[in-house]
Short mmCIF file of C-alpha atoms and ligand atoms in Angstrom, two decimals:
data_model
loop_
_atom_site.label_atom_id
_atom_site.label_comp_id
_atom_site.label_asym_id
_atom_site.label_seq_id
_atom_site.Cartn_x
_atom_site.Cartn_y
_atom_site.Cartn_z
CA MET A 200 -76.71 60.09 30.95
CA PHE A 201 -73.86 61.78 29.07
CA LEU A 202 -73.41 58.66 27.02
CA GLU A 203 -76.96 59.19 25.79
CA ARG A 204 -76.04 62.73 24.93
CA LEU A 205 -73.50 61.37 22.48
CA GLN A 206 -76.46 60.74 20.20
CA ASP A 207 -77.00 64.45 19.79
CA VAL A 208 -75.59 66.42 16.91
CA ILE A 209 -73.69 69.36 18.39
CA VAL A 210 -72.92 72.62 16.71
CA ALA A 211 -70.80 75.66 17.74
CA PRO A 212 -68.77 78.43 16.24
CA ALA A 213 -65.08 77.47 16.60
CA THR A 214 -63.68 80.95 16.01
CA PRO A 215 -64.12 84.04 18.19
CA GLY A 216 -67.12 86.32 17.78
CA GLY A 217 -66.48 89.56 15.92
CA ARG A 218 -65.63 90.38 12.35
CA SER A 219 -62.88 88.50 10.64
CA ALA A 220 -61.92 87.21 7.17
CA LEU A 221 -63.38 83.82 7.88
CA ALA A 222 -65.22 82.01 10.67
CA LEU A 223 -65.65 78.32 11.34
CA VAL A 224 -68.81 76.54 12.45
CA ARG A 225 -68.30 73.00 13.65
CA VAL A 226 -70.87 70.25 13.61
CA SER A 227 -70.39 66.74 15.03
CA GLY A 228 -72.46 63.70 15.88
CA PRO A 229 -74.09 60.64 14.29
CA GLN A 230 -76.53 62.45 12.01
CA THR A 231 -74.20 65.27 11.03
CA LEU A 232 -73.95 64.66 7.31
CA ARG A 233 -77.67 64.22 6.82
CA MET A 234 -78.39 67.35 8.85
CA CYS A 235 -75.80 69.49 7.13
CA ASP A 236 -77.15 68.45 3.73
CA GLN A 237 -80.36 70.28 4.67
CA VAL A 238 -78.53 73.60 4.97
CA PHE A 239 -75.70 73.25 2.47
CA ARG A 240 -76.05 73.18 -1.32
CA GLY A 241 -72.88 72.15 -3.16
CA ARG A 242 -72.17 70.19 -6.34
CA LYS A 243 -72.90 67.00 -4.46
CA PRO A 244 -74.44 66.14 -1.08
CA LEU A 245 -72.08 66.04 1.91
CA SER A 246 -73.30 62.56 2.70
CA GLY A 247 -71.78 61.51 -0.63
CA ALA A 248 -68.39 63.10 0.13
CA ARG A 249 -65.22 61.25 1.06
CA GLY A 250 -63.63 61.92 4.42
CA HIS A 251 -61.22 64.87 4.41
CA GLN A 252 -62.97 66.35 1.39
CA VAL A 253 -63.69 70.02 0.99
CA LEU A 254 -66.69 71.13 -1.03
CA THR A 255 -67.69 74.60 -2.15
CA GLY A 256 -71.30 75.65 -2.03
CA PHE A 257 -73.88 77.81 -0.29
CA ILE A 258 -75.48 77.80 3.10
CA VAL A 259 -79.23 78.02 2.44
CA GLU A 260 -82.46 78.27 4.28
CA GLY A 261 -85.02 77.00 1.85
CA GLU A 262 -84.41 79.11 -1.24
CA GLU A 263 -82.60 81.90 0.59
CA ILE A 264 -78.80 81.98 0.37
CA ILE A 265 -77.25 82.83 3.72
CA ASP A 266 -73.61 82.74 2.65
CA GLU A 267 -71.12 81.26 0.27
CA ALA A 268 -69.16 78.62 2.16
CA LEU A 269 -66.74 75.77 2.20
CA ALA A 270 -67.68 72.52 3.91
CA ALA A 271 -64.89 70.22 5.13
CA VAL A 272 -66.13 66.72 5.69
CA TYR A 273 -64.52 64.33 8.15
CA ARG A 274 -65.89 60.86 8.35
CA SER A 275 -66.00 58.75 11.48
CA PRO A 276 -63.61 57.62 12.91
CA HIS A 277 -61.10 59.95 11.24
CA SER A 278 -62.14 63.24 12.83
CA TYR A 279 -61.32 65.24 15.93
CA THR A 280 -64.30 63.78 17.80
CA THR A 281 -64.07 60.42 15.95
CA GLU A 282 -67.67 61.11 14.87
CA ASP A 283 -68.87 62.34 11.50
CA LEU A 284 -67.85 66.01 11.56
CA VAL A 285 -68.34 68.97 9.24
CA GLU A 286 -66.64 72.31 9.41
CA PHE A 287 -68.23 75.17 7.55
CA SER A 288 -65.96 78.04 6.68
CA VAL A 289 -68.12 81.08 6.25
CA HIS A 290 -67.45 84.83 5.99
CA GLY A 291 -66.42 86.15 9.39
CA ASN A 292 -69.54 88.16 10.21
CA PRO A 293 -71.17 87.28 13.52
CA LEU A 294 -74.59 87.68 11.87
CA ILE A 295 -73.76 84.92 9.41
CA VAL A 296 -72.17 82.71 12.08
CA ASP A 297 -75.23 82.99 14.33
CA ARG A 298 -77.61 82.37 11.46
CA VAL A 299 -75.79 79.19 10.40
CA THR A 300 -75.65 77.98 13.95
CA ASP A 301 -79.37 78.76 14.51
CA LEU A 302 -80.27 77.05 11.24
CA LEU A 303 -78.70 73.83 12.42
CA ILE A 304 -80.29 74.14 15.86
CA GLY A 305 -83.60 74.68 14.12
CA ILE A 306 -83.36 71.29 12.43
CA GLY A 307 -82.39 69.38 15.56
CA ALA A 308 -78.74 70.08 16.41
CA ARG A 309 -77.86 71.31 19.88
CA LEU A 310 -75.49 74.12 20.82
CA ALA A 311 -72.31 72.49 22.15
CA ARG A 312 -71.14 73.22 25.66
CA PRO A 313 -67.62 74.53 26.12
CA GLY A 314 -65.11 71.74 25.38
CA GLU A 315 -67.79 69.31 24.25
CA PHE A 316 -65.97 68.41 21.00
CA THR A 317 -62.88 67.49 23.02
CA GLU A 318 -65.05 65.76 25.60
CA ARG A 319 -66.40 63.55 22.80
CA ALA A 320 -62.91 62.74 21.60
CA PHE A 321 -62.22 61.67 25.20
CA LEU A 322 -65.46 59.65 25.61
CA HIS A 323 -64.75 57.85 22.35
CA GLY A 324 -61.20 57.04 23.62
CA ARG A 325 -59.31 59.05 21.08
CA LEU A 326 -57.72 61.28 23.76
CA ASP A 327 -57.05 60.64 27.41
CA VAL A 328 -57.35 63.40 29.96
CA THR A 329 -53.66 64.25 29.82
CA GLN A 330 -54.09 64.92 26.11
CA ALA A 331 -57.29 66.86 26.61
CA GLU A 332 -55.48 69.08 29.07
CA ALA A 333 -52.75 69.50 26.45
CA VAL A 334 -55.31 70.69 23.93
CA LEU A 335 -56.41 73.37 26.40
CA ALA A 336 -52.79 74.26 27.19
CA THR A 337 -51.98 74.64 23.49
CA ILE A 338 -54.73 77.20 23.14
CA GLN A 339 -53.96 79.01 26.34
CA ALA A 340 -50.13 79.04 26.34
CA ARG A 341 -48.75 82.52 26.41
CA THR A 342 -45.29 81.66 25.14
CA MET A 343 -44.02 79.58 22.22
CA LYS A 344 -42.23 77.41 24.77
CA GLY A 345 -45.56 76.71 26.44
CA VAL A 346 -47.05 75.77 23.09
CA LYS A 347 -44.21 73.31 22.44
CA ALA A 348 -44.55 71.72 25.88
CA ALA A 349 -48.30 71.33 25.36
CA LEU A 350 -47.85 69.77 21.91
CA ALA A 351 -45.34 67.26 23.32
CA GLN A 352 -47.97 66.29 25.90
CA LEU A 353 -50.62 66.04 23.20
CA ARG A 354 -48.44 63.55 21.44
CA GLY A 355 -48.47 61.44 24.57
CA GLY A 356 -45.47 62.71 26.57
CA LEU A 357 -47.19 62.70 29.96
CA THR A 358 -49.09 59.50 29.23
CA LYS A 359 -45.74 57.84 28.60
CA GLU A 360 -44.24 59.13 31.82
CA LEU A 361 -47.19 57.97 33.89
CA LYS A 362 -47.16 54.59 32.19
CA GLY A 363 -43.45 54.12 32.97
CA LEU A 364 -44.00 54.97 36.62
CA SER A 365 -47.09 52.77 36.89
CA ASP A 366 -45.30 49.84 35.26
CA ARG A 367 -42.58 50.15 37.91
CA VAL A 368 -45.13 50.12 40.75
CA ARG A 369 -46.87 47.11 39.18
CA TRP A 370 -43.53 45.35 39.02
CA LEU A 371 -42.99 46.09 42.74
CA VAL A 372 -46.40 44.68 43.59
CA ALA A 373 -45.60 41.56 41.56
CA LEU A 374 -42.30 41.17 43.41
CA ILE A 375 -43.94 41.55 46.81
CA GLU A 376 -46.73 39.18 45.91
CA ALA A 377 -44.25 36.60 44.74
CA GLN A 378 -42.37 37.01 48.03
CA LEU A 379 -45.61 36.54 49.99
CA GLU A 380 -46.53 33.46 48.03
CA PHE A 381 -43.11 31.81 47.85
CA PRO A 382 -41.30 33.03 50.95
CA GLU A 383 -38.62 30.39 50.33
CA GLU A 384 -37.59 32.14 47.09
CA ASP A 385 -35.73 34.83 48.85
CA ILE A 386 -36.22 38.19 47.22
CA PRO A 387 -33.95 40.58 49.10
CA GLU A 388 -36.22 43.02 50.93
CA GLU A 389 -33.46 45.63 50.99
CA SER A 390 -33.90 46.01 47.28
CA LEU A 391 -37.55 47.15 47.64
CA ALA A 392 -36.82 50.37 49.56
CA PRO A 393 -34.54 51.95 46.95
CA MET A 394 -37.04 51.07 44.21
CA LEU A 395 -39.84 52.66 46.19
CA GLU A 396 -37.68 55.72 46.91
CA GLY A 397 -37.02 55.97 43.19
CA ALA A 398 -40.76 55.85 42.41
CA ILE A 399 -41.43 58.53 45.08
CA ALA A 400 -38.72 60.80 43.64
CA ASP A 401 -40.17 60.43 40.12
CA THR A 402 -43.70 61.17 41.39
CA GLU A 403 -42.41 64.34 43.04
CA LYS A 404 -40.69 65.28 39.81
CA LEU A 405 -43.97 64.88 37.95
CA ARG A 406 -45.79 66.94 40.57
CA GLN A 407 -43.26 69.67 40.14
CA ALA A 408 -43.67 69.46 36.34
CA PHE A 409 -47.46 69.84 36.93
CA ARG A 410 -46.86 72.96 39.05
CA ARG A 411 -44.57 74.38 36.37
CA GLY A 412 -47.28 73.68 33.83
CA ARG A 413 -49.83 75.56 35.94
CA SER A 414 -47.53 78.44 36.55
CA GLN A 415 -46.72 78.56 32.84
CA ARG A 416 -50.40 78.77 32.10
CA LYS A 417 -51.47 81.17 34.83
CA GLY A 418 -48.49 82.29 36.85
CA LEU A 419 -47.31 80.59 40.05
CA ALA A 420 -49.80 81.26 42.84
CA VAL A 421 -47.92 82.42 45.94
CA MET A 422 -49.72 83.17 49.19
CA ILE A 423 -48.27 85.18 52.05
CA LEU A 424 -49.53 83.55 55.22
CA GLY A 425 -49.02 84.45 58.87
CA ARG A 426 -50.66 85.60 62.07
CA PRO A 427 -52.28 89.06 62.14
CA ASN A 428 -49.97 92.03 62.13
CA VAL A 429 -46.73 90.21 61.28
CA GLY A 430 -46.27 92.40 58.23
CA LYS A 431 -47.74 90.38 55.36
CA SER A 432 -49.28 93.37 53.56
CA THR A 433 -46.06 95.34 54.00
CA LEU A 434 -44.16 92.54 52.31
CA PHE A 435 -46.83 92.21 49.59
CA ASN A 436 -46.47 95.94 48.78
CA ALA A 437 -42.70 95.80 48.95
CA LEU A 438 -42.46 92.85 46.56
CA LEU A 439 -44.86 94.45 44.08
CA ASP A 440 -43.23 97.86 44.65
CA GLU A 441 -46.67 99.35 44.86
CA GLU A 442 -48.95 100.46 47.80
CA ARG A 443 -51.67 97.94 47.02
CA SER A 444 -52.65 96.42 50.35
CA ILE A 445 -53.60 98.53 53.35
CA VAL A 446 -51.03 98.56 56.14
CA THR A 447 -51.84 99.72 59.73
CA PRO A 448 -50.53 98.83 63.19
CA VAL A 449 -53.98 97.35 63.94
CA PRO A 450 -54.16 93.56 63.75
CA GLY A 451 -56.88 92.39 61.44
CA THR A 452 -56.35 95.15 58.84
CA THR A 453 -56.51 92.95 55.75
CA ARG A 454 -59.72 91.08 55.13
CA ASP A 455 -60.24 90.75 51.41
CA LEU A 456 -57.87 88.69 49.36
CA VAL A 457 -55.57 91.08 47.52
CA THR A 458 -53.66 89.94 44.51
CA GLY A 459 -50.91 91.30 42.31
CA ILE A 460 -48.68 90.05 39.52
CA LEU A 461 -44.86 89.84 39.85
CA ARG A 462 -43.24 89.50 36.47
CA PHE A 463 -39.84 87.91 35.98
CA SER A 464 -38.04 87.27 32.70
CA THR A 465 -38.59 83.54 33.21
CA GLY A 466 -42.26 83.46 34.28
CA GLN A 467 -44.73 85.22 36.51
CA VAL A 468 -46.03 85.00 40.08
CA ARG A 469 -49.57 85.74 41.22
CA LEU A 470 -48.99 87.01 44.73
CA PHE A 471 -51.79 86.85 47.29
CA ASP A 472 -52.19 88.71 50.59
CA GLY A 473 -55.09 87.94 52.90
CA ALA A 474 -56.23 88.07 56.51
CA GLY A 475 -53.93 86.99 59.30
CA ILE A 476 -54.57 83.55 60.68
CA GLY A 477 -55.47 83.83 64.31
CA ILE A 478 -58.24 84.75 66.63
CA ALA A 479 -61.28 85.56 64.56
CA GLU A 480 -64.18 86.75 66.68
CA SER A 481 -66.52 88.65 64.48
CA LEU A 482 -68.30 87.09 61.48
CA PRO A 483 -66.39 89.21 58.94
CA ASP A 484 -63.12 88.11 60.61
CA ARG A 485 -64.13 84.44 60.36
CA ILE A 486 -64.99 84.78 56.70
CA ALA A 487 -61.77 86.64 56.01
CA VAL A 488 -59.72 83.89 57.66
CA ARG A 489 -61.60 81.21 55.75
CA ARG A 490 -60.77 83.00 52.55
CA ALA A 491 -57.13 83.26 53.38
CA VAL A 492 -56.98 79.58 54.28
CA GLY A 493 -58.77 78.68 51.03
CA ALA A 494 -56.26 80.71 49.06
CA ALA A 495 -53.40 78.99 50.89
CA ASN A 496 -54.84 75.62 49.97
CA ARG A 497 -55.06 76.57 46.31
CA ALA A 498 -51.62 78.22 46.23
CA ASP A 499 -48.63 76.60 44.62
CA PHE A 500 -46.15 78.08 47.03
CA LEU A 501 -46.42 79.56 50.51
CA LEU A 502 -44.51 82.33 52.21
CA VAL A 503 -45.08 81.64 55.86
CA MET A 504 -44.29 84.81 57.75
CA LEU A 505 -43.14 84.89 61.33
CA ASP A 506 -42.64 87.99 63.44
CA ALA A 507 -39.03 88.30 64.72
CA THR A 508 -40.11 90.73 67.40
CA SER A 509 -42.34 88.15 69.08
CA GLY A 510 -40.26 85.12 68.07
CA PHE A 511 -41.87 81.77 67.39
CA VAL A 512 -45.22 81.39 69.16
CA PRO A 513 -47.32 78.22 69.53
CA ALA A 514 -49.90 79.52 67.01
CA ASP A 515 -47.22 79.43 64.35
CA THR A 516 -46.94 75.68 64.63
CA GLU A 517 -50.08 75.07 62.51
CA LEU A 518 -48.75 77.39 59.80
CA LEU A 519 -45.41 75.60 59.64
CA LYS A 520 -47.21 72.29 59.26
CA LEU A 521 -48.61 73.48 55.94
CA LEU A 522 -45.06 73.51 54.62
CA ARG A 523 -44.87 69.74 54.89
CA GLU A 524 -47.50 69.44 52.22
CA LYS A 525 -46.67 72.29 49.97
CA PRO A 526 -43.50 73.94 48.81
CA GLY A 527 -42.76 77.27 50.40
CA MET A 528 -40.43 79.10 52.69
CA ILE A 529 -40.32 80.64 56.11
CA VAL A 530 -39.85 84.41 56.27
CA TRP A 531 -38.82 86.12 59.46
CA ASN A 532 -39.98 89.70 59.27
CA LYS A 533 -39.17 92.87 61.23
CA ILE A 534 -35.49 92.02 61.60
CA ASP A 535 -34.84 95.81 61.72
CA ALA A 536 -36.45 95.79 65.17
CA VAL A 537 -34.46 92.93 66.76
CA LYS A 538 -30.86 92.34 67.63
CA GLU A 539 -30.80 88.77 66.51
CA ILE A 540 -32.88 86.48 64.35
CA PRO A 541 -34.77 83.96 66.48
CA SER A 542 -33.80 80.37 65.89
CA LEU A 543 -36.11 77.63 64.67
CA GLU A 544 -35.73 73.92 65.18
CA ASN A 545 -36.90 71.05 63.06
CA VAL A 546 -37.86 72.99 60.02
CA ALA A 547 -36.99 72.12 56.50
CA GLY A 548 -35.06 74.63 54.45
CA GLU A 549 -33.32 77.81 55.48
CA PRO A 550 -35.65 80.61 56.63
CA VAL A 551 -35.03 83.99 55.10
CA ALA A 552 -34.96 87.02 57.35
CA VAL A 553 -36.22 90.33 55.99
CA SER A 554 -37.45 93.70 56.90
CA ALA A 555 -40.48 94.33 54.72
CA LEU A 556 -40.76 97.83 56.13
CA LYS A 557 -37.17 98.86 55.31
CA ARG A 558 -37.10 96.55 52.27
CA LYS A 559 -34.04 94.83 53.60
CA ASN A 560 -32.83 91.44 52.28
CA LEU A 561 -35.70 90.97 49.86
CA SER A 562 -33.46 89.73 47.05
CA PRO A 563 -33.05 86.08 48.36
CA LEU A 564 -36.83 85.95 48.52
CA LEU A 565 -37.30 87.40 45.06
CA ASP A 566 -34.61 85.02 43.69
CA ARG A 567 -36.46 82.04 45.14
CA LEU A 568 -39.78 83.16 43.69
CA LYS A 569 -38.13 83.71 40.35
CA GLU A 570 -36.69 80.22 40.46
CA GLU A 571 -40.02 78.66 41.42
CA ALA A 572 -41.91 80.58 38.75
CA SER A 573 -39.47 79.74 36.02
CA SER A 574 -40.68 77.22 33.59
CA GLN A 575 -37.27 75.69 33.26
CA GLY A 576 -37.30 71.94 33.23
CA GLU A 577 -39.99 69.62 31.97
CA THR A 578 -43.55 70.97 31.98
CA PHE A 579 -46.85 69.11 32.07
CA PHE A 580 -50.34 70.41 32.09
CA ALA A 581 -52.83 68.86 34.47
CA ASN A 582 -56.20 69.49 36.03
CA ARG A 583 -57.15 69.47 39.69
CA PHE A 584 -58.18 65.78 39.55
CA GLN A 585 -54.95 64.65 38.05
CA GLU A 586 -53.00 66.64 40.56
CA GLU A 587 -55.01 65.11 43.34
CA CYS A 588 -54.38 61.62 41.95
CA LEU A 589 -50.65 62.28 41.92
CA GLU A 590 -50.86 63.69 45.45
CA ARG A 591 -52.61 60.50 46.68
CA LEU A 592 -50.13 58.43 44.73
CA ALA A 593 -47.27 60.07 46.60
CA VAL A 594 -49.06 59.40 49.97
CA HIS A 595 -49.52 55.69 49.10
CA LEU A 596 -45.98 55.30 47.97
CA ARG A 597 -44.67 56.87 51.14
CA ALA A 598 -46.95 54.69 53.25
CA ALA A 599 -45.67 51.66 51.36
CA LEU A 600 -42.09 52.69 52.07
CA ASP A 601 -42.90 53.14 55.80
CA ALA A 602 -44.98 49.93 56.09
CA GLN A 603 -43.41 47.25 58.23
CA TYR A 604 -45.04 44.23 56.67
CA LEU A 605 -44.99 43.08 53.07
CA ASP A 606 -48.76 42.68 52.85
CA MET A 607 -49.29 46.23 54.01
CA ARG A 608 -46.80 47.38 51.34
CA ALA A 609 -48.66 45.46 48.68
CA LYS A 610 -51.95 46.99 49.80
CA GLU A 611 -50.65 50.54 49.58
CA LEU A 612 -49.08 49.89 46.20
CA ARG A 613 -52.30 48.44 44.85
CA GLU A 614 -54.03 51.67 45.91
CA ALA A 615 -51.24 53.58 44.18
CA ILE A 616 -51.97 51.72 41.00
CA ALA A 617 -55.63 52.77 41.20
CA ASP A 618 -54.42 56.40 41.51
CA PHE A 619 -52.55 56.06 38.25
CA ALA A 620 -55.71 55.05 36.46
CA GLY A 621 -57.39 58.32 37.55
CA THR A 622 -54.72 60.46 35.99
CA GLY A 623 -55.56 59.38 32.46
CA ARG A 624 -59.19 58.27 32.59
CA PRO A 625 -61.06 59.57 35.60
CA ALA A 626 -64.15 57.69 36.62
CA LEU A 627 -66.87 58.54 34.12
CA ASN A 628 -68.47 60.99 36.51
CA GLN A 629 -70.58 63.64 35.02
CA SER A 630 -69.56 66.48 37.31
CA ILE A 631 -65.84 65.70 37.09
CA LEU A 632 -65.96 65.63 33.32
CA GLU A 633 -67.97 68.78 33.21
CA GLU A 634 -65.50 70.55 35.44
CA ILE A 635 -62.60 69.46 33.29
CA PHE A 636 -64.11 70.32 29.92
CA SER A 637 -65.92 73.50 30.92
CA ARG A 638 -62.61 75.36 31.00
CA PHE A 639 -62.39 74.95 27.22
CA CYS A 640 -63.87 77.39 24.78
CA VAL A 641 -67.08 76.72 22.95
CA GLY A 642 -66.33 74.98 19.68
CA LYS A 643 -63.21 73.17 20.93
N1 GTP B 158 -40.35 97.28 62.44
C1 GTP B 158 -41.04 96.73 61.47
N2 GTP B 158 -42.36 96.86 61.37
C2 GTP B 158 -43.01 96.29 60.37
C3 GTP B 158 -42.34 95.53 59.38
N3 GTP B 158 -43.27 95.09 58.47
C4 GTP B 158 -44.46 95.52 58.93
N4 GTP B 158 -44.29 96.28 60.02
C5 GTP B 158 -45.38 96.93 60.78
O1 GTP B 158 -46.25 95.96 61.31
C6 GTP B 158 -47.61 96.47 61.29
C7 GTP B 158 -48.52 95.54 60.60
O2 GTP B 158 -48.16 95.50 59.23
P1 GTP B 158 -49.10 94.88 58.13
O3 GTP B 158 -48.28 94.79 56.88
O4 GTP B 158 -50.39 95.59 58.11
O5 GTP B 158 -49.32 93.44 58.76
P2 GTP B 158 -50.25 92.29 58.26
O6 GTP B 158 -49.58 90.99 58.57
O7 GTP B 158 -50.69 92.53 56.86
O8 GTP B 158 -51.46 92.44 59.24
P3 GTP B 158 -53.01 92.04 59.10
O9 GTP B 158 -53.46 92.44 57.77
O10 GTP B 158 -53.68 92.76 60.21
O11 GTP B 158 -53.04 90.58 59.31
C8 GTP B 158 -47.56 97.86 60.67
O12 GTP B 158 -47.47 98.81 61.65
C9 GTP B 158 -46.20 97.80 59.88
O13 GTP B 158 -45.62 99.07 59.68
C10 GTP B 158 -40.92 95.46 59.46
O14 GTP B 158 -40.22 94.86 58.62
N5 GTP B 158 -40.37 96.03 60.50
MG1 MG B 159 -52.48 92.80 56.08
#
């Protein structure tokens, strides 16, 4: 259906509403030049212009002059969308911009949806999704460093990384298939494991670069998670140095998701506090818990809080499991009220022990958050679907590493190869594309 929509001429202002020196109205699609000729009067028709030519003239409605304008003509395929495209520079008055846009709509153009120009560049194969994300990141970056990282990705940085990794996995599949077919040609099986481990490590590096990209764009999302009453809100307030979240001795105090920003010189953290995960009897409790779990799923980093006064309890097991899938750390709280910090077995990483109430030992926690939020190291910008592809990829690679038989390994790796495809060109599914491109501004 959206391929049919490619037949439409789309129009949208490409500059923000409000008064400014100039404003840009963009028009793209198969009949663009013919349509623009109906509203633009220059020394020659736009349909007779070369590509990349700028003409001076007037925007007109019949005999009425709407504005003096410049029209930049881009001819297919040498334009942002790869279609015929015209950009009118008009005076930056919203009345003029709206009138020009309405004029074009009046003769058959359609108002573009957010990101539709970029979506067309994607559908015509000029950009892959990694580059489309880079376009968005270039516009949204809040630091020059972020802009540079986005531009590197727009030039194909991430595409290259993914290709390198996918080539290696393809090579592994070829090796395994050769081994299955010609068992007499002995390919040492010991050599497969290190290669797989290398691919897993590189996938993890990419995932981390995705997280850094997200945190550079929006701030690292950190969720404080724990059973009711362990002191989550007290820690939240202590870290933000502000009495934001309500603290009481009554379990089940926090229900709404509370959020605050922690700023470091290297980046920022969006900190979340929500309901305690535990017995939820009333409907509001259940909704509150669902919200907290949802926020934990969306978070980039978890602070799983345990209560040192009660020690580890069975209900904490589920919370610790989350740390297998997502980076985070364990925080023992209320150490002011115990003689010794309870021990924990079989957990990854060193727990940090604090007293949120007395604000004791918070600096290792803050240091870690600062480190996680810093955009040091390579940064890539991705959307949810690309992140999910990479997540599945990591799962398939691990399964391939653990598989006992070569054919199982080959099967997992073939699935991994399918995941790569999704990172650059997701299945042409309307709702996926809409979700990706709707985050763009109108006119981009
Ligand atoms: N001794 C001691 N008490 C603490 C500490 N941190 C929190 N508390 C107390 O624990 C109780 C619960 O604190 P909250 O911060 O409301 O706990 P919570 O985890 O947000 O609780 P819910 O929102 O109900 O899930 C309060 O009485 C706090 O004063 C601490 O470090 N030491
Ligand atoms: Mg609370």
